[in-house]
Coordinates of N, CA and C in Angstrom, one line a residue:
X17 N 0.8 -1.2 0.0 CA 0.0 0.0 0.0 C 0.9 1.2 0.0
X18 N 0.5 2.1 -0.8 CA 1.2 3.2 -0.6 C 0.6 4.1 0.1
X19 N 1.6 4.9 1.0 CA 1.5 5.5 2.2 C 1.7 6.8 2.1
X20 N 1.7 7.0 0.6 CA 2.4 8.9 0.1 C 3.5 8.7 0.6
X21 N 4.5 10.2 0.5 CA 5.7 10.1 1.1 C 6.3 10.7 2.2
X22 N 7.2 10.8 2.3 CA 8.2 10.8 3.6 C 7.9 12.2 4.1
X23 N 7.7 12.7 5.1 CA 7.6 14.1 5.4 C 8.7 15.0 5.1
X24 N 10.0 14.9 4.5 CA 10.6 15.5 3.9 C 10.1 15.7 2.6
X25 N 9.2 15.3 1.3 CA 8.8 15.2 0.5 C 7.7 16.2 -0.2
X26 N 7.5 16.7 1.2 CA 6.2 18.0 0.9 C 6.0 18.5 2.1
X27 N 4.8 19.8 1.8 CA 4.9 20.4 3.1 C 3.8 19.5 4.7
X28 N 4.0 19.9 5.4 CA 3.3 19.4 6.5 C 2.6 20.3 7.3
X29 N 1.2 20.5 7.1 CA 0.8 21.4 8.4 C -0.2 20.6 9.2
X30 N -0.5 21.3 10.3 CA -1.6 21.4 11.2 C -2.8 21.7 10.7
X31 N -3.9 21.3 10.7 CA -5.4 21.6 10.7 C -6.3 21.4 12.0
X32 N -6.7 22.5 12.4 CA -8.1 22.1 13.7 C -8.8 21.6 13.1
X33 N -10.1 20.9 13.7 CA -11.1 20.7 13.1 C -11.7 19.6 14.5
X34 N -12.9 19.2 13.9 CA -13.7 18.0 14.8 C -13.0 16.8 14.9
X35 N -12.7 16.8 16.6 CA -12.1 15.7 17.1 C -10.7 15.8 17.1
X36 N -10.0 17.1 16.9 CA -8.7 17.3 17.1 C -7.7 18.1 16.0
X37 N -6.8 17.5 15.6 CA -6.0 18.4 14.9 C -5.9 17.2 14.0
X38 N -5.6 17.5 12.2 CA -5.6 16.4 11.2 C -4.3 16.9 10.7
X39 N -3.4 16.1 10.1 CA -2.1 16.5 9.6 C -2.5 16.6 8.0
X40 N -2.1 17.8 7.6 CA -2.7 18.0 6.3 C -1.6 18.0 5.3
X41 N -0.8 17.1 4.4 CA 0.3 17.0 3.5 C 0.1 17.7 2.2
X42 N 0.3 18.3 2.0 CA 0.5 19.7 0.4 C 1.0 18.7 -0.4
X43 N 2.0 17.5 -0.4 CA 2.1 16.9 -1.5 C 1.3 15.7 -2.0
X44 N 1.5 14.8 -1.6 CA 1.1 13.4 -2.8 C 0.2 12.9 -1.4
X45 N -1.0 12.3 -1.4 CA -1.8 12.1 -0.4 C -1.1 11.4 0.8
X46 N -1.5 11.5 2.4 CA -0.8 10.7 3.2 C -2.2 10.8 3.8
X47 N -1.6 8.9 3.4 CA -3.2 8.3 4.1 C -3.0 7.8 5.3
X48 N -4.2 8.0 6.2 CA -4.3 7.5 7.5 C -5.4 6.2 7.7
X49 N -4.8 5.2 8.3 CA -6.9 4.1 8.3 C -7.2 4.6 9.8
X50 N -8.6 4.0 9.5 CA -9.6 4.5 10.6 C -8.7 3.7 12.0
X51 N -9.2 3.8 12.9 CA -9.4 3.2 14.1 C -10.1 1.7 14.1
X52 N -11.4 2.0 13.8 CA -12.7 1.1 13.6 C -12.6 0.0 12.6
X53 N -11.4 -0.9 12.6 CA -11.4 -1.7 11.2 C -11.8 -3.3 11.8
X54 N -12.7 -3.9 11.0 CA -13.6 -5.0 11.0 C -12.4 -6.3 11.0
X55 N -12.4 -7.6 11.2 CA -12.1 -8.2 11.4 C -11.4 -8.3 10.4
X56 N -11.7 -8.4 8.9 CA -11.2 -8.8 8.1 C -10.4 -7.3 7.6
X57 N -9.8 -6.3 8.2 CA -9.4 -5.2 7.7 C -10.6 -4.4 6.5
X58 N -11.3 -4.3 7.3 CA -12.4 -3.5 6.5 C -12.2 -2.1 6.9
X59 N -11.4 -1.6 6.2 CA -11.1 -0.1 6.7 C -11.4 1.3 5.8
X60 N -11.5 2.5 6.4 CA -11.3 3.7 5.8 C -10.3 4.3 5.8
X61 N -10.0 4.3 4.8 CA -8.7 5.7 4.8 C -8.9 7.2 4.4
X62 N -8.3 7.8 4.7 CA -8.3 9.1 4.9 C -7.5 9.8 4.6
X63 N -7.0 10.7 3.8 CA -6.3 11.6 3.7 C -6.9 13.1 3.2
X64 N -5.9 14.1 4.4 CA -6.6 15.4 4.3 C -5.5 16.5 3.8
X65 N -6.5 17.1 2.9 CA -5.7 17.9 1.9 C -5.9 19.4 2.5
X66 N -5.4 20.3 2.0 CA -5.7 21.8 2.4 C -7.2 22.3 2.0
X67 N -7.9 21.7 0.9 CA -8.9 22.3 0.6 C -10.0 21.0 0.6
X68 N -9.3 19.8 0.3 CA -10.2 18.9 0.3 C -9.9 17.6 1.4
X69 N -10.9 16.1 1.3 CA -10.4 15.3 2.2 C -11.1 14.3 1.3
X70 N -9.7 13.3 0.8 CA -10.1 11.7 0.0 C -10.4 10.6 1.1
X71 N -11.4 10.4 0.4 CA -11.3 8.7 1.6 C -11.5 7.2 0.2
X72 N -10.7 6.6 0.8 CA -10.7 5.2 0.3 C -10.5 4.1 1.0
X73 N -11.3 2.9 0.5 CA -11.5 2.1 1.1 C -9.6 0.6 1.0
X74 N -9.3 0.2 2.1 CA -7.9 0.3 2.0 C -7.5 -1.5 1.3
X75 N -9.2 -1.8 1.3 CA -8.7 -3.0 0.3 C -8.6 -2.6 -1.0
X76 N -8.9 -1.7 -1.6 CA -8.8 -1.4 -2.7 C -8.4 -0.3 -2.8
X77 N -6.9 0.2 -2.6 CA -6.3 1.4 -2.4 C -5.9 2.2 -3.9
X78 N -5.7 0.9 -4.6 CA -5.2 1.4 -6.2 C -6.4 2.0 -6.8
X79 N -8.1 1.8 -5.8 CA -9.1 2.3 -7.2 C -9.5 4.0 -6.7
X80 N -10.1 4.1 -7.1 CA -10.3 6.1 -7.5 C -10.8 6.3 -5.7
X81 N -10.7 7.5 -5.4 CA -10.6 8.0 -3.6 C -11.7 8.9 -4.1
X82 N -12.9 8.8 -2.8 CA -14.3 10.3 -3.4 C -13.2 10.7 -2.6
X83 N -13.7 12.1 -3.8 CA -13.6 13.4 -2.8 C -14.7 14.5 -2.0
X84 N -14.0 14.9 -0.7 CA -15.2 15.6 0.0 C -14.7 16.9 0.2
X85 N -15.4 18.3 -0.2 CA -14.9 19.9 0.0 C -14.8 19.4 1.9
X86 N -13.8 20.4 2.2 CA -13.7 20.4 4.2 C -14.8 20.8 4.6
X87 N -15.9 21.7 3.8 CA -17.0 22.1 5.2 C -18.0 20.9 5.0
X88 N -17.9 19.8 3.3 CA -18.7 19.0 3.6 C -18.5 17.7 4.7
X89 N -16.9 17.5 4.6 CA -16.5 16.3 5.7 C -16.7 16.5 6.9
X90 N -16.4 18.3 7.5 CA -16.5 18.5 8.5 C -18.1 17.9 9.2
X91 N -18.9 18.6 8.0 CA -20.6 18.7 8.3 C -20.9 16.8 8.4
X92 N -20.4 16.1 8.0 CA -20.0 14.8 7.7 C -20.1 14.7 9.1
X93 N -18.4 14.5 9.9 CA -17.2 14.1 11.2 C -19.3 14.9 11.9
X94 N -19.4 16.1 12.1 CA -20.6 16.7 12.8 C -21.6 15.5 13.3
X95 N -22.2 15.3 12.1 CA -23.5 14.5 12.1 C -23.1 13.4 12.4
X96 N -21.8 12.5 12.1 CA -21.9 11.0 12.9 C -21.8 11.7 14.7
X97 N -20.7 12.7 14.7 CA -20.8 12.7 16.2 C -22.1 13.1 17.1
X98 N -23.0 13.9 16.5 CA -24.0 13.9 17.3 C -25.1 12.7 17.0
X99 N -24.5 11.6 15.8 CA -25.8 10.6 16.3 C -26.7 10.8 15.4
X100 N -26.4 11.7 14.7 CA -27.7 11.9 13.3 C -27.9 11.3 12.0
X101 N -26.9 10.2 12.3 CA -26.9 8.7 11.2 C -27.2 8.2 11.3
X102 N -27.8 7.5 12.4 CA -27.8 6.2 13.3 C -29.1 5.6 12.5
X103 N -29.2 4.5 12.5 CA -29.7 3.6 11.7 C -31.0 3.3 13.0
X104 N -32.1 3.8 11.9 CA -33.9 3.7 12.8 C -33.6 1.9 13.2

């Protein structure tokens, strides 16, 4: 799996946001997986951009990442944390 590159390789900042601070890489995506991965590595990945945030799924890392604008992921990270997903 590729992991993007080395933090020498591009810039590195800080981002605030919901649920803490996100490391945001300016160059080639640096992906993070979730926490929450299923038995069989059923994971999300994540990588957060300055303007935007890809997620892909990390069995299939080679196929295309959605992309989400930051106020929609944010509004996203929002709604799961207050519970406003939750399955009736």
């Amino acid at each position: 799996m590729d992991e993007g590159p080395l933090p020498s390789e591009g810039t590195i900042r800080a981002a605030r946001g919901i649920g803490g601070t996100a490391v945001v890489h300016e160059g080639r995506p640096l992906w993070r997986r979730s926490s929450a991965c299923g038995n069989e590595m059923e994971c999300l990945e994540v990588a957060v951009r300055a303007d935007h945030v890809l997620t892909r799924d990390s069995k299939k890392s080679a196929a295309s990442a959605l992309h989400f604008t930051a106020p929609a992921w944010t509004g996203f990270l929002r709604a799961v944390s207050r519970g406003e997903l939750e399955r009736s």
